[in-house]
C-alpha cells in the first residue's frame, strides 16, 4: 500500500488511483477515545486540501476531519456511519472515512511517510 499521513492526523492510501482512501490515524483515534459519531462528506462534492470534510465525535471531544488532498468525494464508508467504533477498532482498514478522486496527485507526495509521521507525533 502507498500510505501517507497529514499533519492533521489523516491517512491517505493512494494505491488505487481511481479512489484514494482517507481516514484518521491510530494516533488520532487514541487521542479522541471512543468514537460515537461521524459526519461524512457528501458524495460528488469537491474539496481543496485543508478543507473541513467531516467531523468525528468521541466521548471526549469533537474534531474536524480535514481533506488531506484535493479532489472529489466518490464514496463514503456507510459501515462507519452505522458503526462509528470502526474508527477505533480498525482505523487504517475498515474504519476508512471516504474515497477521493484526486485532482492533483502530486499533493500525495507532499504528505509524510509513516516514519516521518511517527517522528511528528513524538514531538
mmCIF file of C-alpha atoms in Angstrom:
data_model
loop_
_atom_site.group_PDB
_atom_site.id
_atom_site.type_symbol
_atom_site.label_atom_id
_atom_site.label_comp_id
_atom_site.label_asym_id
_atom_site.label_seq_id
_atom_site.Cartn_x
_atom_site.Cartn_y
_atom_site.Cartn_z
ATOM 1 C CA UNK A 1 0.000 0.000 0.000
ATOM 2 C CA UNK A 2 1.027 3.561 -0.580
ATOM 3 C CA UNK A 3 0.017 5.276 2.661
ATOM 4 C CA UNK A 4 0.941 8.838 3.591
ATOM 5 C CA UNK A 5 -0.035 10.992 6.574
ATOM 6 C CA UNK A 6 -1.096 14.605 7.116
ATOM 7 C CA UNK A 7 -0.205 16.907 9.995
ATOM 8 C CA UNK A 8 -3.929 16.916 10.839
ATOM 9 C CA UNK A 9 -3.739 13.157 11.568
ATOM 10 C CA UNK A 10 -5.458 11.809 8.476
ATOM 11 C CA UNK A 11 -4.035 8.991 6.389
ATOM 12 C CA UNK A 12 -4.247 8.628 2.614
ATOM 13 C CA UNK A 13 -3.940 5.343 0.720
ATOM 14 C CA UNK A 14 -3.292 6.147 -2.923
ATOM 15 C CA UNK A 15 -2.665 2.571 -4.095
ATOM 16 C CA UNK A 16 -5.942 2.761 -6.074
ATOM 17 C CA UNK A 17 -5.634 5.873 -8.264
ATOM 18 C CA UNK A 18 -9.353 5.796 -9.136
ATOM 19 C CA UNK A 19 -10.408 6.141 -5.483
ATOM 20 C CA UNK A 20 -7.874 7.234 -2.867
ATOM 21 C CA UNK A 21 -8.980 6.186 0.638
ATOM 22 C CA UNK A 22 -8.866 8.655 3.555
ATOM 23 C CA UNK A 23 -9.282 8.085 7.306
ATOM 24 C CA UNK A 24 -7.998 9.177 10.690
ATOM 25 C CA UNK A 25 -4.788 7.746 12.081
ATOM 26 C CA UNK A 26 -4.418 5.373 15.008
ATOM 27 C CA UNK A 27 -2.776 8.265 16.879
ATOM 28 C CA UNK A 28 -5.861 10.439 16.305
ATOM 29 C CA UNK A 29 -8.327 7.792 17.422
ATOM 30 C CA UNK A 30 -6.195 7.097 20.524
ATOM 31 C CA UNK A 31 -6.337 10.801 21.417
ATOM 32 C CA UNK A 32 -10.081 11.020 20.769
ATOM 33 C CA UNK A 33 -11.113 7.932 22.689
ATOM 34 C CA UNK A 34 -14.278 6.007 21.842
ATOM 35 C CA UNK A 35 -15.741 7.374 18.595
ATOM 36 C CA UNK A 36 -19.533 7.650 18.836
ATOM 37 C CA UNK A 37 -20.475 9.596 15.667
ATOM 38 C CA UNK A 38 -19.039 10.527 12.275
ATOM 39 C CA UNK A 39 -20.304 13.162 9.861
ATOM 40 C CA UNK A 40 -19.079 12.142 6.426
ATOM 41 C CA UNK A 41 -18.819 14.387 3.356
ATOM 42 C CA UNK A 42 -21.334 14.372 0.539
ATOM 43 C CA UNK A 43 -20.528 12.151 -2.450
ATOM 44 C CA UNK A 44 -19.860 14.311 -5.502
ATOM 45 C CA UNK A 45 -18.611 17.308 -3.528
ATOM 46 C CA UNK A 46 -15.168 18.668 -4.379
ATOM 47 C CA UNK A 47 -12.734 19.834 -1.714
ATOM 48 C CA UNK A 48 -9.358 21.543 -1.669
ATOM 49 C CA UNK A 49 -6.580 20.186 0.510
ATOM 50 C CA UNK A 50 -7.073 21.565 4.022
ATOM 51 C CA UNK A 51 -10.855 21.975 3.759
ATOM 52 C CA UNK A 52 -13.012 20.532 6.529
ATOM 53 C CA UNK A 53 -14.618 17.425 5.021
ATOM 54 C CA UNK A 54 -16.326 15.938 8.061
ATOM 55 C CA UNK A 55 -16.492 15.627 11.821
ATOM 56 C CA UNK A 56 -15.666 12.831 14.207
ATOM 57 C CA UNK A 57 -17.163 12.880 17.702
ATOM 58 C CA UNK A 58 -15.993 10.845 20.643
ATOM 59 C CA UNK A 59 -16.866 10.585 24.291
ATOM 60 C CA UNK A 60 -14.085 13.156 24.907
ATOM 61 C CA UNK A 61 -14.435 15.706 22.088
ATOM 62 C CA UNK A 62 -15.482 16.549 18.556
ATOM 63 C CA UNK A 63 -12.839 17.104 15.915
ATOM 64 C CA UNK A 64 -12.894 18.221 12.303
ATOM 65 C CA UNK A 65 -11.704 15.829 9.616
ATOM 66 C CA UNK A 66 -9.623 17.726 7.080
ATOM 67 C CA UNK A 67 -9.207 16.867 3.427
ATOM 68 C CA UNK A 68 -5.530 15.909 3.105
ATOM 69 C CA UNK A 69 -5.603 16.161 -0.710
ATOM 70 C CA UNK A 70 -7.729 17.986 -3.283
ATOM 71 C CA UNK A 71 -10.403 16.043 -5.083
ATOM 72 C CA UNK A 72 -13.968 14.845 -5.442
ATOM 73 C CA UNK A 73 -15.541 12.519 -2.892
ATOM 74 C CA UNK A 74 -16.598 9.416 -4.819
ATOM 75 C CA UNK A 75 -17.629 7.155 -1.919
ATOM 76 C CA UNK A 76 -18.243 7.297 1.822
ATOM 77 C CA UNK A 77 -17.994 4.427 4.284
ATOM 78 C CA UNK A 78 -21.613 3.696 5.175
ATOM 79 C CA UNK A 79 -20.462 0.911 7.522
ATOM 80 C CA UNK A 80 -18.578 3.544 9.537
ATOM 81 C CA UNK A 81 -21.657 5.754 9.660
ATOM 82 C CA UNK A 82 -23.641 2.792 11.031
ATOM 83 C CA UNK A 83 -20.852 1.707 13.422
ATOM 84 C CA UNK A 84 -18.524 4.628 14.285
ATOM 85 C CA UNK A 85 -16.489 2.357 16.575
ATOM 86 C CA UNK A 86 -14.786 1.002 13.424
ATOM 87 C CA UNK A 87 -12.664 4.166 13.600
ATOM 88 C CA UNK A 88 -11.289 2.793 16.898
ATOM 89 C CA UNK A 89 -11.106 -0.919 16.174
ATOM 90 C CA UNK A 90 -9.616 -0.660 12.654
ATOM 91 C CA UNK A 91 -8.711 2.980 11.854
ATOM 92 C CA UNK A 92 -6.431 2.119 8.932
ATOM 93 C CA UNK A 93 -8.728 -0.550 7.470
ATOM 94 C CA UNK A 94 -12.479 -0.978 7.885
ATOM 95 C CA UNK A 95 -12.619 2.426 9.626
ATOM 96 C CA UNK A 96 -11.813 4.438 6.479
ATOM 97 C CA UNK A 97 -13.947 7.582 6.097
ATOM 98 C CA UNK A 98 -14.237 8.331 2.379
ATOM 99 C CA UNK A 99 -12.646 7.862 -1.030
ATOM 100 C CA UNK A 100 -11.494 10.684 -3.253
ATOM 101 C CA UNK A 101 -10.786 11.056 -6.956
ATOM 102 C CA UNK A 102 -7.602 13.136 -6.807
ATOM 103 C CA UNK A 103 -7.453 16.395 -8.709
ATOM 104 C CA UNK A 104 -3.699 16.784 -8.054
ATOM 105 C CA UNK A 105 -1.859 13.512 -7.436
ATOM 106 C CA UNK A 106 1.329 15.431 -6.586
ATOM 107 C CA UNK A 107 -0.293 16.521 -3.293
ATOM 108 C CA UNK A 108 0.069 12.946 -2.021
ATOM 109 C CA UNK A 109 3.849 13.214 -2.417
ATOM 110 C CA UNK A 110 3.873 16.262 -0.110
ATOM 111 C CA UNK A 111 2.381 14.238 2.766
ATOM 112 C CA UNK A 112 4.506 12.455 5.378
ATOM 113 C CA UNK A 113 5.783 8.910 5.203
ATOM 114 C CA UNK A 114 4.961 6.626 8.127
ATOM 115 C CA UNK A 115 8.423 7.180 9.637
ATOM 116 C CA UNK A 116 8.085 10.956 9.340
ATOM 117 C CA UNK A 117 4.576 10.856 10.840
ATOM 118 C CA UNK A 118 5.790 8.747 13.761
ATOM 119 C CA UNK A 119 8.530 11.325 14.420
ATOM 120 C CA UNK A 120 5.934 14.122 14.101
ATOM 121 C CA UNK A 121 3.634 12.551 16.709
ATOM 122 C CA UNK A 122 6.507 12.103 19.159
ATOM 123 C CA UNK A 123 7.318 15.822 19.108
#
